Amino acid sequence: GFFQSYAVEVDIKDASNATCLYADWMMRFLITYESNNGDYKTTTLNLSSSVTHNGSVCGNDTQAALVAVQFGEGHSWSISITKNNETYQGDFITLTYNTNDTVVFPDAKRKGPVTVLVKDPLHPVQLNTVFVCHNSYFIEAENTTQIFWNVTVQAFVQNGTVSKKESRCPADKPTSAPTVPPTIANATTAFTTTLSPAPTTVPKPVENPDTGNYSLKSGNKTCFLATVGLQLNVSQDKPLLININPKTTVADGACGNTTATLKLNDGNSTLIGF
């Protein structure tokens, strides 16, 4: 299914009516929730055509800047941004979704607002530099996946003018163009990996990885079975092959009527999600 999502533009002015904080981006949320019959379902929460930004503030040397937006039936999202002498950086991201919204959560067991707080993982940006990220990037926390793309942000704008100097996110290549907005299909079927830095000397793994048996349960019933050998081929300065060891890998996730999520954690900072 392809879902409409709207861009958000926030241009905050200071007391002299000069731009002090500018943000333009697109985002979407995948949220797993428990239904009335005990199943877990994944739904898509999109921005509506009408978005407000009450509570957004410029920030200064002692107070964090804040981009805050409100949309739909009681949903909101915000990010606080702090600075030091040379850089600014996202601090905490707060998502509040309201399961009383029966269009998005038609049969949610838990009713009312749910708040998810997560640390912004992106790197610091030099002052007087605009952060740009065309390609999609994902932040996962507490049964939610936040998806962002076509992002342009500058906090603590100097002289009321957004800078032409850019700092690109790791997902962007120097000549990358805006990506096609993600759908619920490609966002839930694609896998993401998070790897710790490669050691200086990497022992050569066995040619074929050991086969693991992974399963999930919904109540007393097994709802997901996977028998698979996994090997990661990582492109760095030198090719790096990593075999996933079933003996040290833990399976987690959730099953629903139409979607299922399997997460494998090998205990060595390698996480694979299907």
XYZ file of N, CA and C in Angstrom:
822
model
N 0.828 -1.178 0.000
C 0.000 0.000 0.000
C 0.868 1.235 0.000
N 0.495 2.238 -0.763
C 1.212 3.506 -0.798
C 0.361 4.551 -0.085
N 0.977 5.264 0.846
C 0.231 6.199 1.676
C 0.744 7.620 1.445
N -0.192 8.568 1.369
C 0.179 9.959 1.188
C 0.812 10.510 2.458
N 1.934 11.206 2.295
C 2.557 11.883 3.414
C 2.894 13.294 2.975
N 2.824 14.231 3.884
C 2.997 15.628 3.555
C 4.304 16.157 4.122
N 4.887 17.111 3.404
C 6.097 17.766 3.886
C 5.729 18.763 4.976
N 6.663 18.971 5.891
C 6.485 19.947 6.962
C 7.545 21.029 6.795
N 7.144 22.272 6.881
C 8.089 23.385 6.847
C 7.852 24.261 8.066
N 8.898 24.451 8.840
C 8.816 25.277 10.051
C 9.869 26.366 9.934
N 9.429 27.615 9.993
C 10.328 28.769 9.920
C 10.054 29.629 11.150
N 10.914 29.493 12.159
C 10.706 30.194 13.422
C 11.451 31.529 13.402
N 10.775 32.587 13.823
C 11.354 33.924 13.830
C 11.704 34.346 15.255
N 12.722 35.194 15.380
C 13.076 35.743 16.691
C 12.331 37.051 16.925
N 12.704 37.767 17.981
C 11.989 38.995 18.345
C 12.085 40.063 17.270
N 13.131 40.025 16.459
C 13.301 41.011 15.387
C 12.741 40.522 14.060
N 11.960 39.431 14.086
C 11.327 38.840 12.908
C 12.333 38.278 11.919
N 13.488 37.859 12.405
C 14.487 37.194 11.565
C 14.438 35.696 11.830
N 14.650 34.901 10.792
C 14.645 33.450 10.931
C 15.764 33.009 11.875
N 15.401 32.226 12.885
C 16.395 31.703 13.825
C 16.474 30.180 13.770
N 15.437 29.540 13.222
C 15.407 28.083 13.107
C 14.565 27.731 11.891
N 15.143 26.912 11.009
C 14.424 26.520 9.800
C 14.483 25.004 9.644
N 13.344 24.409 9.298
C 13.290 22.959 9.084
C 12.253 22.645 8.012
N 12.619 21.760 7.115
C 11.722 21.296 6.054
C 12.011 19.809 5.868
N 11.022 18.949 6.057
C 11.284 17.512 6.014
C 10.002 16.735 5.792
N 10.178 15.433 5.541
C 9.055 14.519 5.443
C 9.310 13.362 6.401
N 8.245 12.839 6.988
C 8.409 11.728 7.922
C 7.140 10.886 7.963
N 7.329 9.671 8.421
C 6.240 8.691 8.539
C 6.601 7.763 9.693
N 5.599 7.154 10.310
C 5.834 6.300 11.467
C 5.165 4.941 11.263
N 5.917 3.878 11.562
C 5.355 2.529 11.629
C 5.250 2.150 13.099
N 4.059 1.791 13.538
C 3.800 1.558 14.958
C 3.154 0.189 15.140
N 3.760 -0.624 16.004
C 3.187 -1.921 16.343
C 2.413 -1.787 17.649
N 1.159 -2.233 17.634
C 0.307 -2.091 18.811
C -0.499 -3.370 19.014
N -0.985 -3.546 20.239
C -1.780 -4.724 20.567
C -3.252 -4.442 20.307
N -3.908 -5.365 19.612
C -5.332 -5.208 19.315
C -6.166 -5.808 20.438
N -7.474 -5.628 20.335
C -8.373 -6.121 21.380
C -8.355 -7.641 21.508
N -8.032 -8.349 20.422
C -8.016 -9.814 20.497
C -6.645 -10.377 20.849
N -5.695 -9.491 21.196
C -4.388 -9.949 21.648
C -3.337 -10.054 20.568
N -3.722 -9.893 19.305
C -2.748 -9.898 18.224
C -2.006 -8.566 18.186
N -0.816 -8.595 17.569
C -0.054 -7.356 17.383
C -0.125 -6.959 15.916
N -0.457 -5.715 15.681
C -0.601 -5.194 14.328
C 0.354 -4.015 14.132
N 0.789 -3.845 12.887
C 1.622 -2.703 12.540
C 0.825 -1.761 11.658
N 0.755 -0.507 12.062
C -0.004 0.490 11.317
C 0.927 1.613 10.885
N 0.472 2.390 9.928
C 1.248 3.528 9.433
C 0.586 4.822 9.877
N 1.371 5.677 10.507
C 0.895 6.998 10.918
C 1.581 8.039 10.041
N 0.791 8.745 9.244
C 1.302 9.767 8.344
C 0.954 11.154 8.848
N 1.714 12.131 8.410
C 1.349 13.511 8.678
C 0.111 13.874 7.875
N -0.734 14.700 8.454
C -1.912 15.173 7.752
C -1.567 16.432 6.964
N -2.511 16.908 6.179
C -2.275 18.121 5.393
C -2.239 19.363 6.272
N -2.769 19.260 7.486
C -2.794 20.389 8.414
C -1.892 20.081 9.604
N -0.773 20.790 9.676
C 0.202 20.588 10.740
C 0.464 21.920 11.425
N 0.454 21.931 12.743
C 0.798 23.137 13.498
C 2.166 22.942 14.145
N 2.789 24.033 14.539
C 4.097 23.947 15.191
C 4.127 24.781 16.469
N 3.097 24.633 17.263
C 3.029 25.330 18.545
C 4.131 24.827 19.480
N 4.775 25.753 20.173
C 5.806 25.387 21.136
C 7.208 25.387 20.569
N 7.376 25.583 19.263
C 8.714 25.656 18.679
C 9.408 26.932 19.138
N 10.676 26.819 19.481
C 11.425 27.976 19.985
C 12.799 28.029 19.344
N 13.380 29.255 19.306
C 14.675 29.483 18.666
C 15.822 28.829 19.425
N 15.819 28.971 20.745
C 16.954 28.522 21.537
C 18.060 29.559 21.566
N 18.983 29.373 22.504
C 20.117 30.293 22.627
C 21.283 29.539 23.278
N 22.226 30.282 23.828
C 23.408 29.636 24.413
C 23.079 28.778 25.622
N 21.979 29.088 26.301
C 21.640 28.345 27.519
C 20.363 27.525 27.396
N 19.574 27.749 26.345
C 18.309 27.041 26.158
C 18.326 26.303 24.831
N 17.860 25.063 24.832
C 17.807 24.275 23.605
C 16.759 24.832 22.654
N 17.038 24.743 21.366
C 16.020 25.018 20.358
C 15.047 23.842 20.323
N 13.833 24.091 19.849
C 12.823 23.027 19.807
C 11.988 23.163 18.548
N 11.928 22.079 17.782
C 10.986 21.972 16.668
C 9.874 21.055 17.136
N 8.662 21.579 17.199
C 7.521 20.799 17.693
C 6.373 20.922 16.700
N 5.801 19.772 16.318
C 4.669 19.785 15.396
C 3.542 18.934 15.967
N 2.327 19.317 15.609
C 1.133 18.599 16.023
C 0.308 18.293 14.779
N -0.290 17.096 14.715
C -1.018 16.711 13.509
C -2.061 15.651 13.849
N -3.035 15.522 12.952
C -4.040 14.468 13.075
C -4.840 14.549 14.357
N -5.260 13.372 14.837
C -6.118 13.271 16.012
C -5.285 13.116 17.283
N -4.598 14.175 17.688
C -3.870 14.151 18.953
C -2.471 13.591 18.874
N -1.831 13.619 17.678
C -0.465 13.143 17.527
C 0.500 14.331 17.522
N 1.718 14.113 17.988
C 2.707 15.182 17.987
C 4.110 14.592 17.896
N 5.047 15.437 17.463
C 6.450 15.036 17.324
C 7.307 16.260 17.584
N 8.451 16.052 18.233
C 9.345 17.184 18.495
C 10.781 16.695 18.587
N 11.705 17.627 18.365
C 13.129 17.366 18.560
C 13.759 18.591 19.218
N 14.516 18.355 20.266
C 15.269 19.428 20.903
C 16.671 19.448 20.305
N 17.226 20.648 20.157
C 18.528 20.829 19.509
C 19.388 21.724 20.388
N 20.562 21.255 20.729
C 21.468 22.025 21.584
C 22.702 22.440 20.787
N 23.419 23.427 21.310
C 24.629 23.866 20.635
C 25.741 24.107 21.641
N 26.976 24.051 21.115
C 28.128 24.495 21.888
C 28.800 25.610 21.098
N 30.053 25.852 21.330
C 30.711 26.984 20.678
C 30.820 26.827 19.171
N 30.851 25.583 18.678
C 31.129 25.372 17.259
C 30.068 24.566 16.519
N 29.256 23.782 17.226
C 28.320 22.886 16.552
C 26.943 22.922 17.207
N 25.960 22.381 16.474
C 24.651 22.109 17.054
C 24.295 20.654 16.730
N 23.424 20.067 17.563
C 23.105 18.645 17.414
C 21.730 18.362 17.991
N 21.006 17.457 17.320
C 19.749 16.994 17.869
C 19.971 16.287 19.193
N 19.089 16.520 20.151
C 19.243 15.923 21.469
C 18.243 14.780 21.634
N 17.001 15.099 21.987
C 15.995 14.058 22.160
C 14.847 14.260 21.179
N 14.344 13.141 20.653
C 13.168 13.132 19.791
C 12.013 12.533 20.580
N 10.880 13.212 20.572
C 9.702 12.759 21.306
C 8.540 12.562 20.346
N 8.041 11.353 20.273
C 6.854 11.043 19.469
C 5.719 10.677 20.410
N 4.579 11.336 20.246
C 3.376 10.974 20.998
C 2.278 10.629 20.000
N 1.825 9.367 20.032
C 0.720 8.965 19.157
C -0.480 8.608 20.028
N -1.664 8.875 19.503
C -2.900 8.728 20.261
C -3.703 7.553 19.704
N -3.794 6.479 20.479
C -4.513 5.297 20.000
C -6.032 5.485 20.016
N -6.503 6.626 20.476
C -7.924 6.946 20.344
C -8.281 7.304 18.904
N -7.275 7.511 18.067
C -7.499 7.752 16.651
C -7.894 6.416 16.001
N -9.168 6.198 15.831
C -9.670 4.894 15.377
C -9.393 4.633 13.900
N -9.042 5.672 13.145
C -8.691 5.459 11.741
C -7.331 4.774 11.649
N -6.376 5.217 12.467
C -5.028 4.647 12.452
C -4.953 3.403 13.333
N -5.650 3.442 14.484
C -5.640 2.327 15.444
C -7.080 1.858 15.660
N -7.648 1.136 14.684
C -9.086 0.843 14.743
C -9.495 -0.060 15.899
N -8.611 -0.894 16.409
C -8.994 -1.857 17.448
C -7.922 -1.957 18.527
N -7.318 -0.808 18.885
C -6.240 -0.815 19.870
C -6.762 -1.168 21.250
N -6.052 -2.072 21.920
C -6.441 -2.461 23.277
C -6.166 -1.330 24.264
N -5.016 -0.699 24.114
C -4.656 0.423 24.981
C -5.151 1.716 24.358
N -5.861 2.518 25.124
C -6.439 3.757 24.625
C -5.713 4.969 25.213
N -5.564 5.983 24.367
C -4.984 7.232 24.843
C -3.603 7.483 24.266
N -2.971 8.590 24.669
C -1.660 8.946 24.131
C -0.548 8.041 24.650
N 0.393 7.706 23.762
C 1.583 6.923 24.099
C 2.803 7.734 23.666
N 3.758 7.935 24.559
C 4.928 8.759 24.265
C 6.181 7.897 24.186
N 6.957 8.109 23.122
C 8.222 7.407 22.902
C 9.332 8.452 22.853
N 10.339 8.274 23.690
C 11.468 9.204 23.759
C 12.719 8.482 23.290
N 13.465 9.090 22.364
C 14.658 8.450 21.823
C 15.729 9.503 21.581
N 16.978 9.112 21.762
C 18.109 9.994 21.517
C 18.344 10.118 20.018
N 18.542 11.347 19.530
C 18.840 11.553 18.113
C 20.215 10.969 17.799
N 20.315 10.028 16.838
C 21.594 9.360 16.578
C 22.518 10.106 15.622
N 22.059 11.194 15.014
C 22.856 11.844 13.979
C 23.996 12.666 14.569
N 25.000 12.908 13.752
C 26.230 13.556 14.200
C 26.039 15.069 14.359
N 26.935 15.741 15.101
C 26.853 17.203 15.235
C 27.084 17.890 13.895
N 26.551 19.097 13.772
C 26.675 19.902 12.560
C 27.336 21.227 12.931
N 28.249 21.690 12.103
C 28.901 22.966 12.346
C 27.873 24.093 12.314
N 28.048 25.081 13.197
C 27.195 26.256 13.167
C 27.313 26.944 11.804
N 26.256 27.644 11.432
C 26.173 28.310 10.129
C 26.271 27.307 8.982
N 25.789 26.082 9.225
C 25.749 25.023 8.215
C 24.373 24.367 8.278
N 23.805 24.075 7.125
C 22.487 23.455 7.074
C 22.657 21.943 6.925
N 21.902 21.181 7.706
C 21.919 19.719 7.626
C 20.928 19.274 6.555
N 21.403 18.414 5.643
C 20.578 17.939 4.530
C 20.664 16.423 4.459
N 19.504 15.776 4.286
C 19.477 14.316 4.100
C 18.315 13.984 3.172
N 18.639 13.681 1.905
C 17.597 13.336 0.943
C 17.119 11.903 1.134
N 18.057 10.990 1.333
C 17.691 9.579 1.430
C 17.038 9.266 2.772
N 16.295 8.179 2.798
C 15.567 7.789 4.006
C 16.519 7.268 5.074
N 16.239 7.621 6.321
C 16.907 6.987 7.445
C 15.868 6.678 8.514
N 16.191 5.709 9.372
C 15.214 5.122 10.274
C 15.704 5.212 11.711
N 14.775 5.443 12.630
C 15.065 5.390 14.060
C 14.035 4.463 14.695
N 14.506 3.404 15.360
C 13.613 2.428 15.968
C 13.666 2.526 17.489
N 12.508 2.485 18.127
C 12.439 2.494 19.590
C 11.029 2.127 20.018
N 10.935 1.224 20.971
C 9.670 0.909 21.651
C 8.526 0.643 20.672
N 8.708 -0.337 19.789
C 7.669 -0.758 18.847
C 7.303 0.306 17.820
N 8.183 1.279 17.607
C 7.945 2.281 16.574
C 9.173 2.393 15.671
N 8.925 2.688 14.412
C 9.993 3.025 13.465
C 9.665 4.391 12.881
N 10.555 5.349 13.110
C 10.382 6.690 12.572
C 11.204 6.790 11.291
N 10.579 7.186 10.199
C 11.211 7.250 8.889
C 11.259 8.707 8.439
N 12.446 9.166 8.045
C 12.637 10.551 7.631
C 13.275 10.582 6.246
N 12.921 11.560 5.447
C 13.577 11.759 4.155
C 13.346 13.207 3.691
N 14.161 13.630 2.720
C 14.110 15.002 2.210
C 14.177 16.021 3.354
N 15.194 15.859 4.203
C 15.328 16.672 5.407
C 16.275 17.839 5.152
N 15.852 19.035 5.548
C 16.701 20.231 5.554
C 16.474 20.942 6.884
N 17.523 21.077 7.686
C 17.382 21.683 9.018
C 18.588 22.572 9.304
N 18.318 23.755 9.828
C 19.390 24.567 10.409
C 18.864 25.230 11.673
N 19.523 24.937 12.785
C 19.194 25.590 14.052
C 20.205 26.703 14.304
N 19.795 27.648 15.141
C 20.653 28.776 15.518
C 21.155 29.503 14.263
N 20.195 29.817 13.374
C 20.509 30.513 12.123
C 21.110 31.881 12.429
N 22.162 32.225 11.718
C 22.852 33.492 11.946
C 22.384 34.542 10.939
N 22.120 35.741 11.443
C 21.729 36.884 10.613
C 20.445 36.655 9.832
N 19.620 35.719 10.295
C 18.320 35.503 9.681
C 18.338 34.841 8.325
N 19.505 34.314 7.890
C 19.618 33.727 6.553
C 20.093 32.282 6.651
N 19.305 31.365 6.076
C 19.694 29.955 6.074
C 20.955 29.786 5.228
N 21.913 29.048 5.747
C 23.217 28.903 5.102
C 23.115 28.103 3.806
N 24.037 28.367 2.886
C 24.146 27.575 1.666
C 25.178 26.457 1.825
N 25.889 26.446 2.937
C 26.870 25.403 3.208
C 26.145 24.201 3.805
N 26.350 23.021 3.226
C 25.601 21.829 3.616
C 26.467 20.822 4.355
N 25.826 20.117 5.298
C 26.390 18.925 5.927
C 25.452 17.781 5.610
N 25.944 16.773 4.874
C 25.093 15.671 4.425
C 25.097 14.523 5.426
N 23.976 13.807 5.497
C 23.873 12.636 6.362
C 24.622 11.469 5.737
N 24.981 10.440 6.526
C 25.703 9.279 5.972
C 24.932 8.549 4.879
N 23.602 8.638 4.887
C 22.804 7.915 3.886
C 22.901 8.544 2.504
N 23.338 9.799 2.432
C 23.418 10.493 1.150
C 24.778 10.302 0.492
N 24.767 10.151 -0.813
C 25.982 10.225 -1.601
C 26.114 11.662 -2.093
N 27.288 12.087 -2.483
C 27.470 13.485 -2.884
C 26.518 13.960 -3.964
N 26.111 13.057 -4.867
C 25.239 13.473 -5.960
C 23.855 12.861 -5.861
N 23.486 12.394 -4.661
C 22.212 11.693 -4.533
C 21.043 12.627 -4.739
N 19.980 12.108 -5.307
C 18.747 12.852 -5.514
C 17.723 12.383 -4.501
N 16.651 13.169 -4.298
C 15.617 12.743 -3.353
C 15.084 11.373 -3.704
N 14.877 10.552 -2.691
C 14.406 9.193 -2.902
C 12.892 9.160 -3.017
N 12.386 8.056 -3.559
C 10.944 7.854 -3.584
C 10.463 7.674 -2.158
N 9.394 8.371 -1.751
C 8.916 8.228 -0.372
C 8.694 6.765 -0.030
N 9.125 6.318 1.142
C 8.994 4.911 1.505
C 7.545 4.513 1.692
N 7.232 3.270 1.344
C 5.899 2.739 1.569
C 5.949 1.792 2.745
N 4.791 1.435 3.236
C 4.760 0.483 4.345
C 5.326 -0.857 3.902
N 5.213 -1.148 2.586
C 5.727 -2.425 2.100
C 7.245 -2.454 2.152
N 7.911 -1.454 1.530
C 9.367 -1.545 1.501
C 9.988 -1.185 2.832
N 9.255 -0.505 3.699
C 9.830 -0.165 5.001
C 9.803 -1.355 5.946
N 8.838 -2.263 5.756
C 8.747 -3.390 6.678
C 9.465 -4.621 6.162
N 9.708 -4.697 4.830
C 10.367 -5.887 4.317
C 11.863 -5.702 4.167
N 12.318 -4.453 4.050
C 13.759 -4.229 3.966
C 14.396 -4.537 5.309
N 15.696 -4.924 5.283
C 16.374 -5.178 6.543
C 17.386 -4.083 6.808
N 17.647 -3.814 8.075
C 18.644 -2.837 8.463
C 19.675 -3.534 9.321
N 20.909 -3.080 9.234
C 21.969 -3.638 10.061
C 22.709 -2.531 10.764
N 23.074 -2.790 11.999
C 23.899 -1.868 12.755
C 25.125 -2.629 13.206
N 26.290 -2.157 12.784
C 27.517 -2.886 13.041
C 28.462 -2.043 13.862
N 29.173 -2.680 14.783
C 30.235 -2.003 15.494
C 31.425 -1.857 14.559
N 32.336 -0.885 14.830
C 33.494 -0.706 13.960
C 34.290 -1.996 13.818
N 34.819 -2.203 12.610
C 35.560 -3.427 12.340
C 36.869 -3.430 13.103
N 37.245 -4.554 13.698
C 38.543 -4.629 14.364
C 39.667 -4.547 13.347
N 40.853 -4.232 13.833
C 42.005 -4.083 12.938
C 42.292 -5.381 12.208
N 42.239 -6.505 12.932
C 42.478 -7.815 12.339
C 41.214 -8.647 12.465
N 40.686 -9.081 11.327
C 39.443 -9.842 11.324
C 39.742 -11.275 10.939
N 39.459 -12.241 11.814
C 39.685 -13.630 11.442
C 38.751 -14.030 10.306
N 39.268 -14.811 9.392
C 38.473 -15.240 8.250
C 37.405 -16.223 8.709
N 36.117 -15.920 8.435
C 35.057 -16.818 8.890
C 35.010 -18.077 8.037
N 34.265 -19.039 8.523
C 34.093 -20.261 7.735
C 33.367 -19.903 6.448
N 33.513 -20.760 5.460
C 32.957 -20.447 4.141
C 31.441 -20.300 4.206
N 30.792 -21.227 4.890
C 29.346 -21.165 5.019
C 28.966 -20.960 6.481
N 28.034 -20.046 6.756
C 27.623 -19.832 8.145
C 26.809 -21.003 8.670
N 26.858 -21.208 9.970
C 26.038 -22.259 10.579
C 24.560 -21.911 10.441
N 23.746 -22.921 10.290
C 22.304 -22.723 10.162
C 21.669 -22.599 11.539
N 20.839 -21.588 11.695
C 20.143 -21.381 12.957
C 18.649 -21.596 12.806
N 18.013 -21.991 13.883
C 16.561 -22.128 13.925
C 15.999 -21.057 14.846
N 15.224 -20.137 14.294
C 14.695 -19.007 15.043
C 13.170 -19.042 14.999
N 12.552 -18.717 16.124
C 11.095 -18.768 16.169
C 10.552 -17.707 17.106
N 9.298 -17.323 16.861
C 8.569 -16.394 17.714
C 7.254 -17.048 18.124
N 6.779 -16.648 19.286
C 5.498 -17.170 19.772
C 4.510 -16.028 19.975
N 3.263 -16.300 19.698
C 2.165 -15.415 20.020
C 1.276 -16.173 20.991
N 1.375 -15.811 22.273
C 0.722 -16.613 23.293
C 1.440 -17.946 23.405
N 0.695 -19.038 23.301
C 1.297 -20.378 23.385
C 1.612 -20.962 22.013
N 1.312 -20.219 20.956
C 1.463 -20.754 19.615
C 2.672 -20.133 18.921
N 3.399 -20.966 18.193
C 4.502 -20.461 17.372
C 3.923 -19.786 16.132
N 4.338 -18.529 15.898
C 3.767 -17.762 14.783
C 4.802 -17.455 13.707
N 6.080 -17.706 13.996
C 7.128 -17.380 13.021
C 8.238 -18.417 13.148
N 8.623 -19.013 12.015
C 9.717 -19.975 11.990
C 10.708 -19.573 10.902
N 11.987 -19.597 11.226
C 13.020 -19.311 10.233
C 14.193 -20.251 10.469
N 14.548 -21.001 9.452
C 15.755 -21.831 9.475
C 16.686 -21.262 8.421
N 17.785 -20.654 8.864
C 18.595 -19.885 7.919
C 20.026 -19.736 8.427
N 20.968 -19.745 7.496
C 22.343 -19.369 7.793
C 22.580 -17.971 7.274
N 23.185 -17.107 8.089
C 23.323 -15.693 7.735
C 24.785 -15.280 7.710
N 25.173 -14.625 6.636
C 26.515 -14.051 6.530
C 26.384 -12.632 5.976
N 27.034 -11.683 6.640
C 27.037 -10.291 6.187
C 28.323 -10.022 5.416
N 28.187 -9.398 4.266
C 29.331 -8.968 3.467
C 29.332 -7.452 3.486
N 30.229 -6.863 4.267
C 30.235 -5.424 4.505
C 31.333 -4.772 3.671
N 30.979 -3.752 2.897
C 31.955 -3.033 2.089
C 32.578 -1.915 2.905
N 33.852 -2.069 3.275
C 34.594 -1.028 3.965
C 35.902 -0.826 3.202
N 36.969 -0.403 3.876
C 38.261 -0.291 3.203
C 38.661 -1.632 2.602
N 38.379 -2.691 3.366
C 38.565 -4.044 2.884
C 37.253 -4.794 3.110
N 36.895 -5.720 2.195
C 35.654 -6.486 2.408
C 35.691 -7.217 3.752
N 34.582 -7.171 4.447
C 34.476 -7.797 5.765
C 33.325 -8.792 5.747
N 33.627 -10.054 6.028
C 32.604 -11.086 6.108
C 32.334 -11.418 7.567
N 31.065 -11.424 7.935
C 30.677 -11.720 9.310
C 29.631 -12.821 9.296
N 29.923 -13.931 9.920
C 28.945 -15.002 10.074
C 28.159 -14.798 11.360
N 26.846 -14.947 11.274
C 25.998 -14.851 12.459
C 25.971 -16.211 13.142
N 26.364 -16.233 14.397
C 26.457 -17.485 15.151
C 25.122 -17.792 15.825
N 24.426 -18.847 15.417
C 23.116 -19.156 16.016
C 23.192 -19.433 17.514
N 24.348 -19.922 18.005
C 24.454 -20.267 19.415
C 24.437 -19.032 20.315
N 24.814 -17.882 19.775
C 24.861 -16.662 20.589
C 23.848 -15.622 20.118
N 22.966 -16.010 19.199
C 22.007 -15.063 18.627
C 20.629 -15.266 19.248
N 20.022 -14.160 19.639
C 18.703 -14.178 20.281
C 17.669 -13.614 19.305
N 16.542 -14.313 19.184
C 15.446 -13.866 18.316
C 14.404 -13.121 19.137
N 13.914 -12.022 18.573
C 12.865 -11.226 19.202
C 11.971 -10.712 18.079
N 10.840 -10.132 18.442
C 9.959 -9.568 17.431
C 8.498 -9.729 17.812
N 7.629 -9.634 16.814
C 6.190 -9.707 17.067
C 5.480 -10.184 15.809
N 4.336 -10.859 16.015
C 3.509 -11.335 14.910
C 2.151 -10.640 14.956
N 1.640 -10.338 13.779
C 0.294 -9.799 13.671
C -0.492 -10.574 12.634
N -1.688 -10.101 12.327
C -2.516 -10.797 11.345
C -1.951 -10.665 9.939
N -1.324 -9.522 9.633
C -0.847 -9.271 8.272
C 0.643 -8.978 8.204
N 1.297 -8.762 9.323
C 2.735 -8.470 9.314
C 3.421 -9.211 10.455
N 4.715 -9.438 10.272
C 5.516 -10.048 11.325
C 6.908 -9.434 11.278
N 7.522 -9.270 12.435
C 8.863 -8.699 12.531
C 9.759 -9.655 13.302
N 10.897 -9.991 12.708
C 11.885 -10.850 13.352
C 13.168 -10.053 13.519
N 13.663 -9.963 14.763
C 14.907 -9.262 15.045
C 15.912 -10.253 15.627
N 17.098 -10.275 15.062
C 18.156 -11.171 15.509
C 19.315 -10.351 16.052
N 19.693 -10.615 17.301
C 20.786 -9.907 17.953
C 21.830 -10.926 18.368
N 23.051 -10.793 17.820
C 24.079 -11.804 18.087
C 24.910 -11.499 19.335
N 24.550 -10.420 20.041
C 25.261 -10.077 21.272
C 26.562 -9.367 21.055
N 26.935 -9.108 19.795
C 28.183 -8.400 19.477
C 27.911 -7.123 18.684
N 26.841 -6.436 19.053
C 26.454 -5.158 18.424
C 26.021 -5.324 16.967
N 25.647 -6.519 16.575
C 25.094 -6.738 15.236
C 23.608 -7.070 15.369
N 22.771 -6.244 14.751
C 21.323 -6.414 14.828
C 20.771 -6.481 13.415
N 20.013 -7.539 13.144
C 19.387 -7.696 11.828
C 17.886 -7.802 12.035
N 17.146 -6.994 11.320
C 15.693 -7.023 11.425
C 15.055 -7.360 10.095
N 14.116 -8.303 10.107
C 13.337 -8.649 8.919
C 11.881 -8.252 9.153
